[in-house]
JSON list of C-alpha atoms in Angstrom, two decimals:
[
{"chain": "F", "resi": 1, "resn": "UNK", "atom": "CA", "xyz": [28.48, -3.02, 1.52]},
{"chain": "F", "resi": 2, "resn": "UNK", "atom": "CA", "xyz": [24.70, -3.12, 1.97]},
{"chain": "F", "resi": 3, "resn": "UNK", "atom": "CA", "xyz": [24.55, -6.54, 0.32]},
{"chain": "F", "resi": 4, "resn": "UNK", "atom": "CA", "xyz": [27.29, -7.91, 2.59]},
{"chain": "F", "resi": 5, "resn": "UNK", "atom": "CA", "xyz": [25.65, -6.54, 5.74]},
{"chain": "F", "resi": 6, "resn": "UNK", "atom": "CA", "xyz": [22.23, -7.86, 4.73]},
{"chain": "F", "resi": 7, "resn": "UNK", "atom": "CA", "xyz": [23.52, -11.34, 3.92]},
{"chain": "F", "resi": 8, "resn": "UNK", "atom": "CA", "xyz": [25.42, -11.47, 7.22]},
{"chain": "F", "resi": 9, "resn": "UNK", "atom": "CA", "xyz": [22.20, -10.46, 9.02]},
{"chain": "F", "resi": 10, "resn": "UNK", "atom": "CA", "xyz": [20.33, -13.42, 7.50]},
{"chain": "F", "resi": 11, "resn": "UNK", "atom": "CA", "xyz": [18.54, -11.73, 4.60]},
{"chain": "F", "resi": 12, "resn": "UNK", "atom": "CA", "xyz": [18.41, -14.48, 1.97]},
{"chain": "F", "resi": 13, "resn": "UNK", "atom": "CA", "xyz": [16.87, -12.57, -0.92]},
{"chain": "F", "resi": 14, "resn": "UNK", "atom": "CA", "xyz": [17.19, -9.02, -2.25]},
{"chain": "F", "resi": 15, "resn": "UNK", "atom": "CA", "xyz": [13.74, -7.90, -3.37]},
{"chain": "F", "resi": 16, "resn": "UNK", "atom": "CA", "xyz": [12.24, -6.63, -5.57]},
{"chain": "F", "resi": 17, "resn": "UNK", "atom": "CA", "xyz": [14.99, -6.36, -8.19]},
{"chain": "F", "resi": 18, "resn": "UNK", "atom": "CA", "xyz": [18.21, -7.71, -6.64]},
{"chain": "F", "resi": 19, "resn": "UNK", "atom": "CA", "xyz": [20.19, -4.51, -7.21]},
{"chain": "F", "resi": 20, "resn": "UNK", "atom": "CA", "xyz": [22.31, -4.96, -4.06]},
{"chain": "F", "resi": 21, "resn": "UNK", "atom": "CA", "xyz": [22.85, -8.71, -4.25]},
{"chain": "F", "resi": 22, "resn": "UNK", "atom": "CA", "xyz": [24.10, -8.37, -7.82]},
{"chain": "F", "resi": 23, "resn": "UNK", "atom": "CA", "xyz": [27.39, -7.36, -6.15]},
{"chain": "F", "resi": 24, "resn": "UNK", "atom": "CA", "xyz": [27.74, -10.49, -4.02]},
{"chain": "F", "resi": 25, "resn": "UNK", "atom": "CA", "xyz": [29.87, -12.28, -6.64]},
{"chain": "F", "resi": 26, "resn": "UNK", "atom": "CA", "xyz": [32.48, -9.52, -6.32]},
{"chain": "F", "resi": 27, "resn": "UNK", "atom": "CA", "xyz": [32.17, -9.61, -2.52]},
{"chain": "F", "resi": 28, "resn": "UNK", "atom": "CA", "xyz": [32.85, -13.37, -2.45]},
{"chain": "F", "resi": 29, "resn": "UNK", "atom": "CA", "xyz": [35.81, -12.98, -4.83]},
{"chain": "F", "resi": 30, "resn": "UNK", "atom": "CA", "xyz": [37.21, -10.15, -2.69]},
{"chain": "F", "resi": 31, "resn": "UNK", "atom": "CA", "xyz": [36.91, -12.26, 0.46]},
{"chain": "F", "resi": 32, "resn": "UNK", "atom": "CA", "xyz": [34.27, -10.01, 2.05]},
{"chain": "F", "resi": 33, "resn": "UNK", "atom": "CA", "xyz": [31.72, -12.83, 2.19]},
{"chain": "F", "resi": 34, "resn": "UNK", "atom": "CA", "xyz": [32.45, -16.52, 2.79]},
{"chain": "F", "resi": 35, "resn": "UNK", "atom": "CA", "xyz": [31.02, -18.68, 0.01]},
{"chain": "F", "resi": 36, "resn": "UNK", "atom": "CA", "xyz": [29.44, -20.85, 2.73]},
{"chain": "F", "resi": 37, "resn": "UNK", "atom": "CA", "xyz": [27.27, -17.89, 3.80]},
{"chain": "F", "resi": 38, "resn": "UNK", "atom": "CA", "xyz": [26.00, -17.45, 0.25]},
{"chain": "F", "resi": 39, "resn": "UNK", "atom": "CA", "xyz": [25.42, -21.21, -0.03]},
{"chain": "F", "resi": 40, "resn": "UNK", "atom": "CA", "xyz": [23.37, -21.09, 3.18]},
{"chain": "F", "resi": 41, "resn": "UNK", "atom": "CA", "xyz": [21.09, -18.35, 1.79]},
{"chain": "F", "resi": 42, "resn": "UNK", "atom": "CA", "xyz": [20.62, -20.22, -1.50]},
{"chain": "F", "resi": 43, "resn": "UNK", "atom": "CA", "xyz": [19.89, -23.49, 0.34]},
{"chain": "F", "resi": 44, "resn": "UNK", "atom": "CA", "xyz": [17.19, -21.83, 2.45]},
{"chain": "F", "resi": 45, "resn": "UNK", "atom": "CA", "xyz": [15.54, -20.30, -0.61]},
{"chain": "F", "resi": 46, "resn": "UNK", "atom": "CA", "xyz": [15.60, -23.60, -2.49]},
{"chain": "F", "resi": 47, "resn": "UNK", "atom": "CA", "xyz": [14.17, -25.39, 0.55]},
{"chain": "F", "resi": 48, "resn": "UNK", "atom": "CA", "xyz": [11.33, -22.87, 0.68]},
{"chain": "F", "resi": 49, "resn": "UNK", "atom": "CA", "xyz": [10.60, -23.35, -3.02]},
{"chain": "F", "resi": 50, "resn": "UNK", "atom": "CA", "xyz": [10.67, -27.14, -2.74]},
{"chain": "F", "resi": 51, "resn": "UNK", "atom": "CA", "xyz": [8.28, -27.03, 0.23]},
{"chain": "F", "resi": 52, "resn": "UNK", "atom": "CA", "xyz": [5.99, -24.75, -1.79]},
{"chain": "F", "resi": 53, "resn": "UNK", "atom": "CA", "xyz": [5.90, -27.36, -4.56]},
{"chain": "F", "resi": 54, "resn": "UNK", "atom": "CA", "xyz": [7.43, -25.11, -7.20]},
{"chain": "F", "resi": 55, "resn": "UNK", "atom": "CA", "xyz": [9.50, -27.96, -8.64]},
{"chain": "F", "resi": 56, "resn": "UNK", "atom": "CA", "xyz": [6.75, -30.61, -8.55]},
{"chain": "F", "resi": 57, "resn": "UNK", "atom": "CA", "xyz": [5.04, -29.86, -11.84]},
{"chain": "F", "resi": 58, "resn": "UNK", "atom": "CA", "xyz": [5.71, -28.28, -15.22]},
{"chain": "F", "resi": 59, "resn": "UNK", "atom": "CA", "xyz": [5.68, -24.56, -15.94]},
{"chain": "F", "resi": 60, "resn": "UNK", "atom": "CA", "xyz": [2.84, -22.48, -14.58]},
{"chain": "F", "resi": 61, "resn": "UNK", "atom": "CA", "xyz": [0.19, -21.27, -17.02]},
{"chain": "F", "resi": 62, "resn": "UNK", "atom": "CA", "xyz": [-0.09, -17.50, -16.33]},
{"chain": "F", "resi": 63, "resn": "UNK", "atom": "CA", "xyz": [-3.73, -17.40, -17.50]},
{"chain": "F", "resi": 64, "resn": "UNK", "atom": "CA", "xyz": [-4.69, -20.25, -15.15]},
{"chain": "F", "resi": 65, "resn": "UNK", "atom": "CA", "xyz": [-2.87, -18.56, -12.26]},
{"chain": "F", "resi": 66, "resn": "UNK", "atom": "CA", "xyz": [-4.67, -15.28, -13.01]},
{"chain": "F", "resi": 67, "resn": "UNK", "atom": "CA", "xyz": [-8.04, -17.04, -12.99]},
{"chain": "F", "resi": 68, "resn": "UNK", "atom": "CA", "xyz": [-7.30, -18.59, -9.59]},
{"chain": "F", "resi": 69, "resn": "UNK", "atom": "CA", "xyz": [-6.23, -15.35, -7.97]},
{"chain": "F", "resi": 70, "resn": "UNK", "atom": "CA", "xyz": [-9.14, -13.12, -8.93]},
{"chain": "F", "resi": 71, "resn": "UNK", "atom": "CA", "xyz": [-12.21, -15.31, -8.69]},
{"chain": "F", "resi": 72, "resn": "UNK", "atom": "CA", "xyz": [-15.15, -14.72, -6.33]},
{"chain": "F", "resi": 73, "resn": "UNK", "atom": "CA", "xyz": [-13.68, -16.93, -3.59]},
{"chain": "F", "resi": 74, "resn": "UNK", "atom": "CA", "xyz": [-10.35, -15.09, -3.68]},
{"chain": "F", "resi": 75, "resn": "UNK", "atom": "CA", "xyz": [-12.11, -11.73, -3.54]},
{"chain": "F", "resi": 76, "resn": "UNK", "atom": "CA", "xyz": [-14.25, -12.85, -0.58]},
{"chain": "F", "resi": 77, "resn": "UNK", "atom": "CA", "xyz": [-11.14, -14.08, 1.25]},
{"chain": "F", "resi": 78, "resn": "UNK", "atom": "CA", "xyz": [-9.32, -10.80, 0.57]},
{"chain": "F", "resi": 79, "resn": "UNK", "atom": "CA", "xyz": [-12.28, -8.79, 1.87]},
{"chain": "F", "resi": 80, "resn": "UNK", "atom": "CA", "xyz": [-12.60, -10.94, 4.98]},
{"chain": "F", "resi": 81, "resn": "UNK", "atom": "CA", "xyz": [-8.86, -10.66, 5.67]},
{"chain": "F", "resi": 82, "resn": "UNK", "atom": "CA", "xyz": [-8.94, -6.88, 5.24]},
{"chain": "F", "resi": 83, "resn": "UNK", "atom": "CA", "xyz": [-11.92, -6.51, 7.58]},
{"chain": "F", "resi": 84, "resn": "UNK", "atom": "CA", "xyz": [-10.24, -8.64, 10.25]},
{"chain": "F", "resi": 85, "resn": "UNK", "atom": "CA", "xyz": [-7.00, -6.64, 9.99]},
{"chain": "F", "resi": 86, "resn": "UNK", "atom": "CA", "xyz": [-8.56, -3.28, 10.82]},
{"chain": "F", "resi": 87, "resn": "UNK", "atom": "CA", "xyz": [-7.33, -1.99, 14.16]},
{"chain": "F", "resi": 88, "resn": "UNK", "atom": "CA", "xyz": [-9.05, 0.86, 15.96]},
{"chain": "F", "resi": 89, "resn": "UNK", "atom": "CA", "xyz": [-6.63, 2.37, 18.45]},
{"chain": "F", "resi": 90, "resn": "UNK", "atom": "CA", "xyz": [-9.08, 4.71, 20.15]},
{"chain": "F", "resi": 91, "resn": "UNK", "atom": "CA", "xyz": [-12.76, 5.57, 19.75]},
{"chain": "F", "resi": 92, "resn": "UNK", "atom": "CA", "xyz": [-13.18, 8.63, 21.96]},
{"chain": "F", "resi": 93, "resn": "UNK", "atom": "CA", "xyz": [-16.78, 9.58, 22.55]},
{"chain": "F", "resi": 94, "resn": "UNK", "atom": "CA", "xyz": [-18.17, 6.72, 20.50]},
{"chain": "F", "resi": 95, "resn": "UNK", "atom": "CA", "xyz": [-17.81, 8.64, 17.23]},
{"chain": "F", "resi": 96, "resn": "UNK", "atom": "CA", "xyz": [-17.26, 5.45, 15.25]},
{"chain": "F", "resi": 97, "resn": "UNK", "atom": "CA", "xyz": [-18.89, 3.91, 13.39]},
{"chain": "F", "resi": 98, "resn": "UNK", "atom": "CA", "xyz": [-20.11, 7.03, 11.60]},
{"chain": "F", "resi": 99, "resn": "UNK", "atom": "CA", "xyz": [-23.90, 7.12, 11.67]},
{"chain": "F", "resi": 100, "resn": "UNK", "atom": "CA", "xyz": [-25.87, 7.72, 8.49]},
{"chain": "F", "resi": 101, "resn": "UNK", "atom": "CA", "xyz": [-28.81, 10.11, 8.92]},
{"chain": "F", "resi": 102, "resn": "UNK", "atom": "CA", "xyz": [-32.31, 8.80, 8.26]},
{"chain": "F", "resi": 103, "resn": "UNK", "atom": "CA", "xyz": [-33.80, 9.45, 4.83]},
{"chain": "F", "resi": 104, "resn": "UNK", "atom": "CA", "xyz": [-35.15, 12.99, 4.51]},
{"chain": "F", "resi": 105, "resn": "UNK", "atom": "CA", "xyz": [-33.04, 14.36, 7.38]},
{"chain": "F", "resi": 106, "resn": "UNK", "atom": "CA", "xyz": [-30.53, 17.21, 7.03]},
{"chain": "F", "resi": 107, "resn": "UNK", "atom": "CA", "xyz": [-27.43, 15.99, 5.22]},
{"chain": "F", "resi": 108, "resn": "UNK", "atom": "CA", "xyz": [-24.36, 16.38, 7.41]},
{"chain": "F", "resi": 109, "resn": "UNK", "atom": "CA", "xyz": [-21.12, 17.43, 5.74]},
{"chain": "F", "resi": 110, "resn": "UNK", "atom": "CA", "xyz": [-18.36, 14.82, 5.83]},
{"chain": "F", "resi": 111, "resn": "UNK", "atom": "CA", "xyz": [-14.99, 16.37, 5.05]},
{"chain": "F", "resi": 112, "resn": "UNK", "atom": "CA", "xyz": [-12.42, 13.92, 3.72]},
{"chain": "F", "resi": 113, "resn": "UNK", "atom": "CA", "xyz": [-9.07, 15.65, 3.94]},
{"chain": "F", "resi": 114, "resn": "UNK", "atom": "CA", "xyz": [-5.57, 14.52, 3.14]},
{"chain": "F", "resi": 115, "resn": "UNK", "atom": "CA", "xyz": [-3.21, 13.51, 0.33]},
{"chain": "F", "resi": 116, "resn": "UNK", "atom": "CA", "xyz": [-4.04, 9.81, 0.66]},
{"chain": "F", "resi": 117, "resn": "UNK", "atom": "CA", "xyz": [-7.84, 10.09, 0.44]},
{"chain": "F", "resi": 118, "resn": "UNK", "atom": "CA", "xyz": [-8.23, 9.74, -3.33]},
{"chain": "F", "resi": 119, "resn": "UNK", "atom": "CA", "xyz": [-5.38, 7.25, -3.87]},
{"chain": "F", "resi": 120, "resn": "UNK", "atom": "CA", "xyz": [-5.34, 3.57, -2.94]},
{"chain": "F", "resi": 121, "resn": "UNK", "atom": "CA", "xyz": [-1.99, 3.22, -1.13]},
{"chain": "F", "resi": 122, "resn": "UNK", "atom": "CA", "xyz": [-1.36, -0.51, -1.11]},
{"chain": "F", "resi": 123, "resn": "UNK", "atom": "CA", "xyz": [2.26, -0.81, -0.02]},
{"chain": "F", "resi": 124, "resn": "UNK", "atom": "CA", "xyz": [5.48, -1.25, -1.91]},
{"chain": "F", "resi": 125, "resn": "UNK", "atom": "CA", "xyz": [5.20, -4.99, -2.61]},
{"chain": "F", "resi": 126, "resn": "UNK", "atom": "CA", "xyz": [1.54, -5.09, -3.60]},
{"chain": "F", "resi": 127, "resn": "UNK", "atom": "CA", "xyz": [1.90, -4.62, -7.34]},
{"chain": "F", "resi": 128, "resn": "UNK", "atom": "CA", "xyz": [-1.06, -3.27, -9.28]},
{"chain": "F", "resi": 129, "resn": "UNK", "atom": "CA", "xyz": [-4.28, -5.09, -8.38]},
{"chain": "F", "resi": 130, "resn": "UNK", "atom": "CA", "xyz": [-7.11, -5.55, -10.88]},
{"chain": "F", "resi": 131, "resn": "UNK", "atom": "CA", "xyz": [-9.28, -3.38, -8.68]},
{"chain": "F", "resi": 132, "resn": "UNK", "atom": "CA", "xyz": [-8.28, -0.83, -6.06]},
{"chain": "F", "resi": 133, "resn": "UNK", "atom": "CA", "xyz": [-10.68, 1.37, -4.09]},
{"chain": "F", "resi": 134, "resn": "UNK", "atom": "CA", "xyz": [-9.50, 4.58, -2.48]},
{"chain": "F", "resi": 135, "resn": "UNK", "atom": "CA", "xyz": [-10.85, 5.72, 0.87]},
{"chain": "F", "resi": 136, "resn": "UNK", "atom": "CA", "xyz": [-12.79, 8.48, -0.89]},
{"chain": "F", "resi": 137, "resn": "UNK", "atom": "CA", "xyz": [-14.37, 6.06, -3.40]},
{"chain": "F", "resi": 138, "resn": "UNK", "atom": "CA", "xyz": [-15.26, 3.63, -0.64]},
{"chain": "F", "resi": 139, "resn": "UNK", "atom": "CA", "xyz": [-16.91, 6.33, 1.46]},
{"chain": "F", "resi": 140, "resn": "UNK", "atom": "CA", "xyz": [-18.86, 7.66, -1.53]},
{"chain": "F", "resi": 141, "resn": "UNK", "atom": "CA", "xyz": [-20.15, 4.17, -2.29]},
{"chain": "F", "resi": 142, "resn": "UNK", "atom": "CA", "xyz": [-21.09, 3.60, 1.35]},
{"chain": "F", "resi": 143, "resn": "UNK", "atom": "CA", "xyz": [-22.86, 6.89, 2.14]},
{"chain": "F", "resi": 144, "resn": "UNK", "atom": "CA", "xyz": [-24.51, 7.49, -1.24]},
{"chain": "F", "resi": 145, "resn": "UNK", "atom": "CA", "xyz": [-26.51, 10.70, -1.23]},
{"chain": "F", "resi": 146, "resn": "UNK", "atom": "CA", "xyz": [-27.37, 10.60, 2.49]},
{"chain": "F", "resi": 147, "resn": "UNK", "atom": "CA", "xyz": [-24.29, 12.63, 3.41]},
{"chain": "F", "resi": 148, "resn": "UNK", "atom": "CA", "xyz": [-22.71, 15.59, 1.67]},
{"chain": "F", "resi": 149, "resn": "UNK", "atom": "CA", "xyz": [-19.20, 14.34, 1.11]},
{"chain": "F", "resi": 150, "resn": "UNK", "atom": "CA", "xyz": [-16.55, 16.93, 0.28]},
{"chain": "F", "resi": 151, "resn": "UNK", "atom": "CA", "xyz": [-12.87, 16.34, -0.40]},
{"chain": "F", "resi": 152, "resn": "UNK", "atom": "CA", "xyz": [-9.74, 18.47, -0.11]},
{"chain": "F", "resi": 153, "resn": "UNK", "atom": "CA", "xyz": [-6.26, 16.97, -0.53]},
{"chain": "F", "resi": 154, "resn": "UNK", "atom": "CA", "xyz": [-4.65, 19.39, 1.93]},
{"chain": "F", "resi": 155, "resn": "UNK", "atom": "CA", "xyz": [-1.21, 18.93, 0.39]},
{"chain": "F", "resi": 156, "resn": "UNK", "atom": "CA", "xyz": [0.37, 17.08, -2.48]},
{"chain": "F", "resi": 157, "resn": "UNK", "atom": "CA", "xyz": [3.33, 15.00, -1.38]},
{"chain": "F", "resi": 158, "resn": "UNK", "atom": "CA", "xyz": [5.14, 15.13, -4.74]},
{"chain": "F", "resi": 159, "resn": "UNK", "atom": "CA", "xyz": [4.39, 16.20, -8.28]},
{"chain": "F", "resi": 160, "resn": "UNK", "atom": "CA", "xyz": [3.12, 13.30, -10.39]},
{"chain": "F", "resi": 161, "resn": "UNK", "atom": "CA", "xyz": [2.78, 10.87, -7.46]},
{"chain": "F", "resi": 162, "resn": "UNK", "atom": "CA", "xyz": [4.50, 8.15, -9.51]},
{"chain": "F", "resi": 163, "resn": "UNK", "atom": "CA", "xyz": [5.92, 5.35, -7.35]},
{"chain": "F", "resi": 164, "resn": "UNK", "atom": "CA", "xyz": [8.23, 4.20, -10.16]},
{"chain": "F", "resi": 165, "resn": "UNK", "atom": "CA", "xyz": [9.55, 7.62, -11.22]},
{"chain": "F", "resi": 166, "resn": "UNK", "atom": "CA", "xyz": [13.32, 7.99, -11.20]},
{"chain": "F", "resi": 167, "resn": "UNK", "atom": "CA", "xyz": [13.08, 11.61, -10.14]},
{"chain": "F", "resi": 168, "resn": "UNK", "atom": "CA", "xyz": [10.97, 12.82, -7.24]},
{"chain": "F", "resi": 169, "resn": "UNK", "atom": "CA", "xyz": [9.82, 16.41, -7.67]},
{"chain": "F", "resi": 170, "resn": "UNK", "atom": "CA", "xyz": [8.60, 18.13, -4.50]},
{"chain": "F", "resi": 171, "resn": "UNK", "atom": "CA", "xyz": [5.39, 20.12, -4.77]},
{"chain": "F", "resi": 172, "resn": "UNK", "atom": "CA", "xyz": [6.01, 23.89, -4.63]},
{"chain": "F", "resi": 173, "resn": "UNK", "atom": "CA", "xyz": [5.25, 25.29, -1.16]},
{"chain": "F", "resi": 174, "resn": "UNK", "atom": "CA", "xyz": [2.94, 27.98, -2.58]},
{"chain": "F", "resi": 175, "resn": "UNK", "atom": "CA", "xyz": [0.76, 25.34, -4.25]},
{"chain": "F", "resi": 176, "resn": "UNK", "atom": "CA", "xyz": [0.54, 23.40, -0.99]},
{"chain": "F", "resi": 177, "resn": "UNK", "atom": "CA", "xyz": [-0.28, 26.57, 0.95]},
{"chain": "F", "resi": 178, "resn": "UNK", "atom": "CA", "xyz": [-3.35, 27.07, -1.27]},
{"chain": "F", "resi": 179, "resn": "UNK", "atom": "CA", "xyz": [-4.37, 23.42, -0.76]},
{"chain": "F", "resi": 180, "resn": "UNK", "atom": "CA", "xyz": [-3.96, 23.76, 3.00]},
{"chain": "F", "resi": 181, "resn": "UNK", "atom": "CA", "xyz": [-6.20, 26.87, 2.99]},
{"chain": "F", "resi": 182, "resn": "UNK", "atom": "CA", "xyz": [-8.83, 24.90, 1.03]},
{"chain": "F", "resi": 183, "resn": "UNK", "atom": "CA", "xyz": [-8.63, 22.04, 3.55]},
{"chain": "F", "resi": 184, "resn": "UNK", "atom": "CA", "xyz": [-8.96, 24.41, 6.51]},
{"chain": "F", "resi": 185, "resn": "UNK", "atom": "CA", "xyz": [-12.07, 25.99, 4.97]},
{"chain": "F", "resi": 186, "resn": "UNK", "atom": "CA", "xyz": [-13.59, 22.54, 4.49]},
{"chain": "F", "resi": 187, "resn": "UNK", "atom": "CA", "xyz": [-12.69, 21.55, 8.06]},
{"chain": "F", "resi": 188, "resn": "UNK", "atom": "CA", "xyz": [-14.56, 24.60, 9.38]},
{"chain": "F", "resi": 189, "resn": "UNK", "atom": "CA", "xyz": [-17.71, 23.67, 7.42]},
{"chain": "F", "resi": 190, "resn": "UNK", "atom": "CA", "xyz": [-17.68, 19.92, 8.09]},
{"chain": "F", "resi": 191, "resn": "UNK", "atom": "CA", "xyz": [-19.69, 18.16, 10.77]},
{"chain": "F", "resi": 192, "resn": "UNK", "atom": "CA", "xyz": [-17.21, 15.28, 10.77]},
{"chain": "F", "resi": 193, "resn": "UNK", "atom": "CA", "xyz": [-13.70, 15.08, 9.32]},
{"chain": "F", "resi": 194, "resn": "UNK", "atom": "CA", "xyz": [-11.86, 11.99, 8.11]},
{"chain": "F", "resi": 195, "resn": "UNK", "atom": "CA", "xyz": [-8.12, 12.60, 7.72]},
{"chain": "F", "resi": 196, "resn": "UNK", "atom": "CA", "xyz": [-6.17, 10.45, 5.28]},
{"chain": "F", "resi": 197, "resn": "UNK", "atom": "CA", "xyz": [-2.56, 11.20, 6.16]}
]
């Protein structure tokens, strides 16, 4: 039913693994979907692939493609794109950007709190990049030893934190209560808090 509704709504491809659209053959045979609607989706996908030049040359060499996607120019473009995509909704009191203290000054405590601080969350269609930097790693690299950076996860969303796991196991509430207490203690000691929620 999901495949039929999606196709009728104009969704031409079922990503990432086609689990729903695998049933379209049965739906066409049962008269739930006109074959013309399926033909329309296929035609649009083929048109897109032809315009992208996928049928112009022989097979793609995976090693050559890998070399093109992770060279210095590609990394510079990715960094530039990421920097231009940052959106600051509100900067009350001019807190941002965070100021680094001068050398020799008292080190302020920066508390980085939240379950997403030490993990690079890249989105469901990103795959596994050759290099990913978490918020915590990025802050450590940026501030060096000029700030005392402390981290507390606050809570754990699930046990294992495996995107591909078949079974999702919730973290026991008692374990999260202890993590929340740790995060509250850090928040009370910190001069500035960055929440990664």
